Coordinates of C-alpha atoms and ligand atoms in Angstrom, one line a residue:
M1 CA 0.0 0.0 0.0
S2 CA 1.4 3.4 -0.9
R3 CA 2.1 5.9 1.8
P4 CA -0.5 8.7 2.3
A5 CA 0.5 12.0 0.9
S6 CA 1.9 14.5 3.4
L7 CA -0.2 17.3 4.9
R8 CA 1.4 19.8 2.6
T9 CA 0.9 17.6 -0.5
R10 CA -2.7 17.0 0.3
L11 CA -3.5 20.6 1.2
A12 CA -1.8 21.7 -2.1
A13 CA -3.9 19.2 -4.0
L14 CA -7.0 20.3 -2.3
V15 CA -6.5 24.0 -3.1
G16 CA -5.4 23.1 -6.5
V17 CA -2.5 25.6 -6.5
G18 CA 1.1 24.4 -6.7
A19 CA 2.6 27.7 -5.9
V20 CA 1.2 28.0 -2.4
L21 CA 3.2 25.3 -0.7
A22 CA 5.2 27.8 1.4
L23 CA 3.5 28.0 4.7
G24 CA 1.9 31.4 5.3
A25 CA 1.4 32.0 1.6
C26 CA -1.7 34.1 1.1
S27 CA -4.8 33.4 -0.9
S28 CA -7.9 35.4 -1.4
S29 CA -11.1 34.4 0.3
G30 CA -12.9 36.2 -2.4
G31 CA -15.6 34.2 -4.1
A32 CA -16.8 32.9 -0.9
D33 CA -20.0 34.4 0.4
A34 CA -19.0 36.8 3.1
G35 CA -22.3 36.4 4.9
S36 CA -25.5 38.4 5.1
D37 CA -24.2 40.9 7.5
G38 CA -21.8 42.4 5.0
G39 CA -18.8 41.7 7.1
S40 CA -17.8 42.0 10.8
G41 CA -18.4 45.7 11.1
G42 CA -21.9 45.5 12.4
D43 CA -23.8 42.4 13.5
L44 CA -22.3 39.3 15.1
I45 CA -20.6 36.8 12.8
R46 CA -22.7 33.6 12.9
V47 CA -20.3 30.6 13.1
G48 CA -21.3 27.0 13.1
F49 CA -18.5 25.0 14.7
S50 CA -18.6 21.2 14.6
Q51 CA -16.1 19.9 17.1
L52 CA -15.3 16.2 16.6
G53 CA -15.6 15.2 20.3
A54 CA -14.3 15.4 23.8
E55 CA -12.0 12.4 23.7
S56 CA -8.9 13.8 25.2
G57 CA -7.3 16.5 27.4
W58 CA -6.1 18.2 24.2
R59 CA -9.7 18.3 22.8
T60 CA -11.0 19.8 26.0
A61 CA -8.4 22.5 25.9
N62 CA -9.1 23.2 22.2
T63 CA -12.8 23.5 22.8
E64 CA -12.2 25.9 25.7
S65 CA -9.9 28.0 23.6
V66 CA -12.4 28.1 20.7
K67 CA -15.3 29.0 23.0
A68 CA -13.2 31.7 24.9
S69 CA -12.4 33.4 21.6
L70 CA -15.6 33.1 19.6
T71 CA -17.6 35.1 22.1
E72 CA -20.3 37.7 21.7
E73 CA -18.0 40.3 23.2
N74 CA -15.6 39.5 20.4
G75 CA -18.3 39.8 17.8
F76 CA -19.4 36.2 17.3
D77 CA -22.6 34.2 17.6
L78 CA -21.2 30.7 18.0
N79 CA -23.3 27.5 17.5
F80 CA -21.0 24.8 18.9
V81 CA -21.9 21.2 18.3
D82 CA -19.9 18.2 19.8
A83 CA -20.0 15.2 17.4
Q84 CA -18.9 12.6 20.0
Q85 CA -16.3 11.2 17.6
K86 CA -19.0 10.1 15.1
Q87 CA -18.7 11.3 11.5
E88 CA -22.4 11.0 11.0
N89 CA -23.0 13.5 13.8
Q90 CA -20.6 15.9 12.2
I91 CA -22.3 15.6 8.8
K92 CA -25.7 16.2 10.4
A93 CA -24.3 19.3 12.2
L94 CA -22.8 20.6 9.0
R95 CA -26.1 20.2 7.2
D96 CA -27.9 22.0 10.0
F97 CA -25.4 24.9 9.7
V98 CA -26.2 25.2 6.0
A99 CA -30.0 25.2 6.8
Q100 CA -29.3 28.0 9.4
D101 CA -27.4 29.9 6.7
V102 CA -24.5 30.7 9.1
D103 CA -21.8 33.1 7.9
V104 CA -19.0 30.7 8.3
I105 CA -18.7 26.9 9.0
A106 CA -15.7 25.7 10.9
F107 CA -15.1 22.1 11.7
S108 CA -12.5 19.6 12.9
P109 CA -13.0 16.4 10.9
V110 CA -12.8 13.2 12.9
I111 CA -11.4 11.3 9.9
E112 CA -10.1 12.4 6.5
T113 CA -12.5 10.7 4.1
G114 CA -16.3 10.6 3.6
W115 CA -16.9 14.3 3.3
D116 CA -17.4 14.7 -0.5
E117 CA -21.2 15.0 -0.5
V118 CA -21.6 17.4 2.4
L119 CA -18.6 19.5 1.3
Q120 CA -20.2 19.9 -2.1
E121 CA -23.5 20.9 -0.4
I122 CA -21.7 23.5 1.6
K123 CA -19.9 24.8 -1.4
D124 CA -23.1 25.1 -3.3
S125 CA -24.6 27.1 -0.5
G126 CA -21.7 29.6 -0.8
I127 CA -20.9 29.4 2.9
P128 CA -17.1 29.5 3.5
V129 CA -15.5 26.7 5.4
V130 CA -12.6 27.1 7.8
L131 CA -11.0 23.7 8.5
V132 CA -9.7 23.3 12.0
D133 CA -7.0 20.9 13.5
R134 CA -7.4 17.9 11.2
T135 CA -7.5 17.6 7.5
V136 CA -9.8 16.2 4.8
D137 CA -9.2 14.1 1.8
T138 CA -11.9 14.9 -0.8
S139 CA -12.5 15.1 -4.5
V140 CA -14.4 18.4 -4.0
E141 CA -12.4 21.3 -5.5
D142 CA -11.4 24.2 -3.1
P143 CA -13.5 22.7 -0.3
F144 CA -12.2 25.2 2.3
V145 CA -10.9 28.7 2.4
T146 CA -8.3 28.2 5.1
W147 CA -7.0 25.6 7.5
I148 CA -5.4 26.0 10.9
G149 CA -3.7 23.2 12.9
A150 CA -0.5 21.5 13.8
D151 CA 2.0 19.8 11.5
F152 CA 1.2 16.2 12.6
E153 CA 3.8 14.7 10.3
Q154 CA 6.6 16.8 11.9
E155 CA 5.3 15.8 15.3
G156 CA 5.8 12.1 14.4
R157 CA 9.2 12.9 12.9
T158 CA 10.3 14.7 16.1
A159 CA 9.2 11.7 18.2
G160 CA 11.1 9.4 15.8
E161 CA 14.3 11.5 16.0
W162 CA 14.2 11.2 19.8
V163 CA 13.9 7.4 19.5
A164 CA 16.7 7.2 16.9
E165 CA 19.0 9.2 19.2
N166 CA 18.1 7.8 22.6
A167 CA 16.8 4.3 22.0
P168 CA 18.1 3.1 18.7
D169 CA 17.8 -0.6 19.7
A170 CA 14.3 -0.3 21.2
K171 CA 11.5 -2.5 20.1
V172 CA 8.6 -0.1 19.5
F173 CA 4.9 -0.6 19.8
E174 CA 2.9 2.2 18.1
L175 CA -0.3 3.2 19.9
Q176 CA -2.2 5.0 17.2
G177 CA -5.0 7.5 17.3
T178 CA -8.4 7.2 15.5
L179 CA -7.6 5.2 12.3
G180 CA -8.0 7.4 9.2
S181 CA -7.7 10.7 11.1
G182 CA -5.2 13.2 9.9
A183 CA -3.5 13.1 13.2
Q184 CA -3.0 9.3 13.0
V185 CA -2.1 9.1 9.4
D186 CA 0.5 11.9 9.5
R187 CA 2.0 11.0 12.9
E188 CA 2.5 7.4 11.7
K189 CA 4.1 8.6 8.5
G190 CA 6.5 11.0 10.2
F191 CA 7.5 8.5 12.9
N192 CA 7.9 5.6 10.5
D193 CA 10.0 7.7 8.0
V194 CA 12.6 7.9 10.8
V195 CA 12.4 4.7 12.8
G196 CA 9.9 2.5 11.0
D197 CA 12.3 -0.4 11.1
Q198 CA 12.1 -0.4 14.9
V199 CA 8.3 -0.8 15.0
I200 CA 7.3 -4.4 15.9
G201 CA 3.5 -3.8 16.3
K202 CA 0.7 -1.2 16.1
A203 CA -2.9 -0.8 17.3
S204 CA -5.3 2.0 17.7
G205 CA -6.5 3.3 21.1
N206 CA -8.8 5.9 19.4
F207 CA -7.1 8.8 21.3
T208 CA -8.8 7.8 24.6
R209 CA -7.3 6.7 27.9
A210 CA -9.6 3.7 28.3
E211 CA -8.9 2.3 24.8
G212 CA -5.2 3.1 25.1
R213 CA -5.1 0.9 28.2
T214 CA -6.9 -1.9 26.5
A215 CA -4.7 -1.8 23.4
V216 CA -1.5 -1.9 25.6
E217 CA -2.9 -4.8 27.7
A218 CA -3.2 -6.8 24.5
A219 CA 0.2 -5.6 23.2
L220 CA 1.9 -6.8 26.4
Q221 CA 0.7 -10.3 25.5
A222 CA 1.3 -10.1 21.8
Y223 CA 4.7 -8.4 21.9
P224 CA 6.4 -9.3 25.2
E225 CA 9.7 -8.0 23.8
M226 CA 8.4 -4.4 23.4
N227 CA 10.3 -1.9 25.4
L228 CA 9.2 1.4 24.0
I229 CA 5.7 2.8 23.2
F230 CA 5.1 5.6 20.8
T231 CA 1.7 6.9 21.6
H232 CA -0.1 9.3 19.3
N233 CA -1.5 11.2 22.4
D234 CA -1.0 11.7 26.1
D235 CA -4.4 10.2 27.1
M236 CA -3.6 6.9 25.5
G237 CA -0.1 7.1 27.1
L238 CA -1.7 7.5 30.5
G239 CA -3.8 4.4 29.8
A240 CA -0.6 2.6 28.8
I241 CA 1.0 3.5 32.1
E242 CA -2.0 1.8 33.9
A243 CA -1.6 -1.3 31.7
I244 CA 2.2 -1.5 32.2
E245 CA 1.9 -1.1 36.0
A246 CA -0.9 -3.6 36.2
A247 CA 1.5 -6.1 34.4
G248 CA 4.1 -5.5 37.2
K249 CA 6.4 -3.4 34.9
V250 CA 7.8 0.1 35.4
P251 CA 6.7 2.7 32.8
G252 CA 9.5 4.9 31.7
E253 CA 12.1 2.2 32.6
D254 CA 11.1 -1.3 31.5
I255 CA 8.9 0.3 28.8
Q256 CA 9.8 3.8 27.7
I257 CA 6.9 6.0 26.5
V258 CA 7.2 8.7 23.9
S259 CA 4.0 10.8 23.5
V260 CA 2.4 13.7 21.7
D261 CA 0.3 16.6 23.1
G262 CA 1.8 18.0 26.3
V263 CA -1.3 18.4 28.3
R264 CA -0.7 18.9 32.0
D265 CA -1.3 15.2 32.9
G266 CA 1.1 14.2 30.2
L267 CA 3.8 16.6 31.4
Q268 CA 3.2 15.4 35.0
A269 CA 4.0 11.8 33.8
L270 CA 7.2 13.2 32.3
V271 CA 8.2 14.8 35.7
D272 CA 7.3 11.6 37.4
K273 CA 9.6 9.8 34.9
K274 CA 6.8 7.6 33.6
F275 CA 6.9 9.3 30.2
N276 CA 10.3 9.8 28.5
F277 CA 9.7 12.4 25.9
V278 CA 6.7 14.5 24.8
V279 CA 6.2 16.3 21.5
E280 CA 3.8 19.2 22.0
C281 CA 0.6 19.6 19.9
N282 CA -0.6 23.1 20.9
P283 CA -4.5 23.2 21.2
V284 CA -4.7 26.9 22.2
F285 CA -5.3 28.7 18.9
G286 CA -8.8 30.1 19.4
D287 CA -7.6 33.7 19.0
Q288 CA -5.9 32.8 15.7
L289 CA -9.1 31.1 14.5
A290 CA -11.2 34.1 15.4
E291 CA -8.9 36.4 13.4
L292 CA -9.0 34.1 10.4
I293 CA -12.8 33.9 10.5
R294 CA -13.1 37.8 10.8
K295 CA -10.9 38.1 7.7
V296 CA -12.8 35.5 5.7
V297 CA -16.1 37.4 6.5
D298 CA -14.5 40.7 5.6
G299 CA -13.2 39.3 2.3
E300 CA -9.6 39.9 3.2
D301 CA -6.7 37.6 2.2
V302 CA -6.0 34.7 4.6
P303 CA -3.2 32.2 4.6
E304 CA -4.2 28.9 3.1
T305 CA -2.5 27.1 6.0
T306 CA -1.7 28.4 9.4
V307 CA 0.6 26.0 11.3
V308 CA 0.4 26.3 15.0
E309 CA 3.8 26.3 16.7
D310 CA 4.9 23.2 18.7
K311 CA 7.7 22.5 21.2
S312 CA 8.9 19.3 22.8
F313 CA 9.8 18.3 26.3
D314 CA 12.1 15.8 27.9
Q315 CA 12.6 14.7 31.6
T316 CA 14.4 17.9 32.4
I317 CA 11.0 19.6 32.7
T318 CA 10.3 20.8 36.3
Q319 CA 7.3 20.6 38.5
A320 CA 7.0 24.3 38.3
D321 CA 6.7 24.1 34.5
V322 CA 3.9 21.6 34.9
D323 CA 2.1 23.7 37.5
A324 CA 2.3 26.7 35.2
R325 CA 0.8 24.7 32.2
P326 CA -2.5 26.4 31.4
Y327 CA -4.3 23.1 30.3
Ligands
AHR1 O1 -6.1 16.2 16.3 C1 -5.4 16.4 17.4 C2 -5.4 15.2 18.3 O2 -6.7 14.9 18.6 C3 -4.7 15.3 19.6 O3 -3.3 15.0 19.5 C4 -5.4 14.2 20.4 O4 -5.2 14.3 21.8 C5 -6.8 14.5 20.0 O5 -7.7 13.6 20.3

């Protein structure tokens, strides 16, 4: 099976413009209906936001950031709908937003495929789409005006580079997020490009702590030689800690854990030496999202891609750093 295209490749294909690969390149939102209010100067901007769920600490922080930014005081009338990690719920919410004739539709797609029909319906309605966090893989041309999120492939690569440098002989089990999601597809690609030959097994924990624990319980039986877990998010890694300890092993020592996200509980596990390395995925970009939406409604140029900046953390992190973490 061929490897999925990278985020940049897929975004470029989606917007159909080869010259916009450079991050931060600008495109016009012109052509999209700027809404019935004639811009953000007067009435509130009516935004329909379909959040994919509440599966993780990251998602909770992202939802809080979005809600804190898209407020009435800031000029928004937000209709926020939680899809509970079900694509059919998201599709229904998107259709409701079209029926409500909102000014802008924003959504974070739970998986990449299966959006063609509803994206075409939105396009036909003239409502501009702002894609948030994850990506789509669709045959619809120009399905969204702008996208904001993290570079998942780079996150996977950063995790792989830590493994290559610090645990080059490790036998790795990869605890994957929701299969078919942009976060899973791209983190797998980035990590496997660097240390794919070290991966002895993979399974999905659907980005949740409970399913992460279950997947690692099974992996401990199937791959008794594994001594490092690369988990696609902190919540599943915390579930992995529970499974490892229940099996009488020491997380961070007998089985090292490399994670993605950097929520407070994940960083606490790093201070406690149960996680070994954490690649940040920053969920706090509500302000940037609000700014993008304002510009889209006002017909101003917006970047086709806005990549949220990520850091990484090792066990030199202090308790004070963790206590100061806002989420
Ligand atoms: O799409 C971002 C990912 O989704 C986060 O890494 C994960 O925690 C969440 O569920």
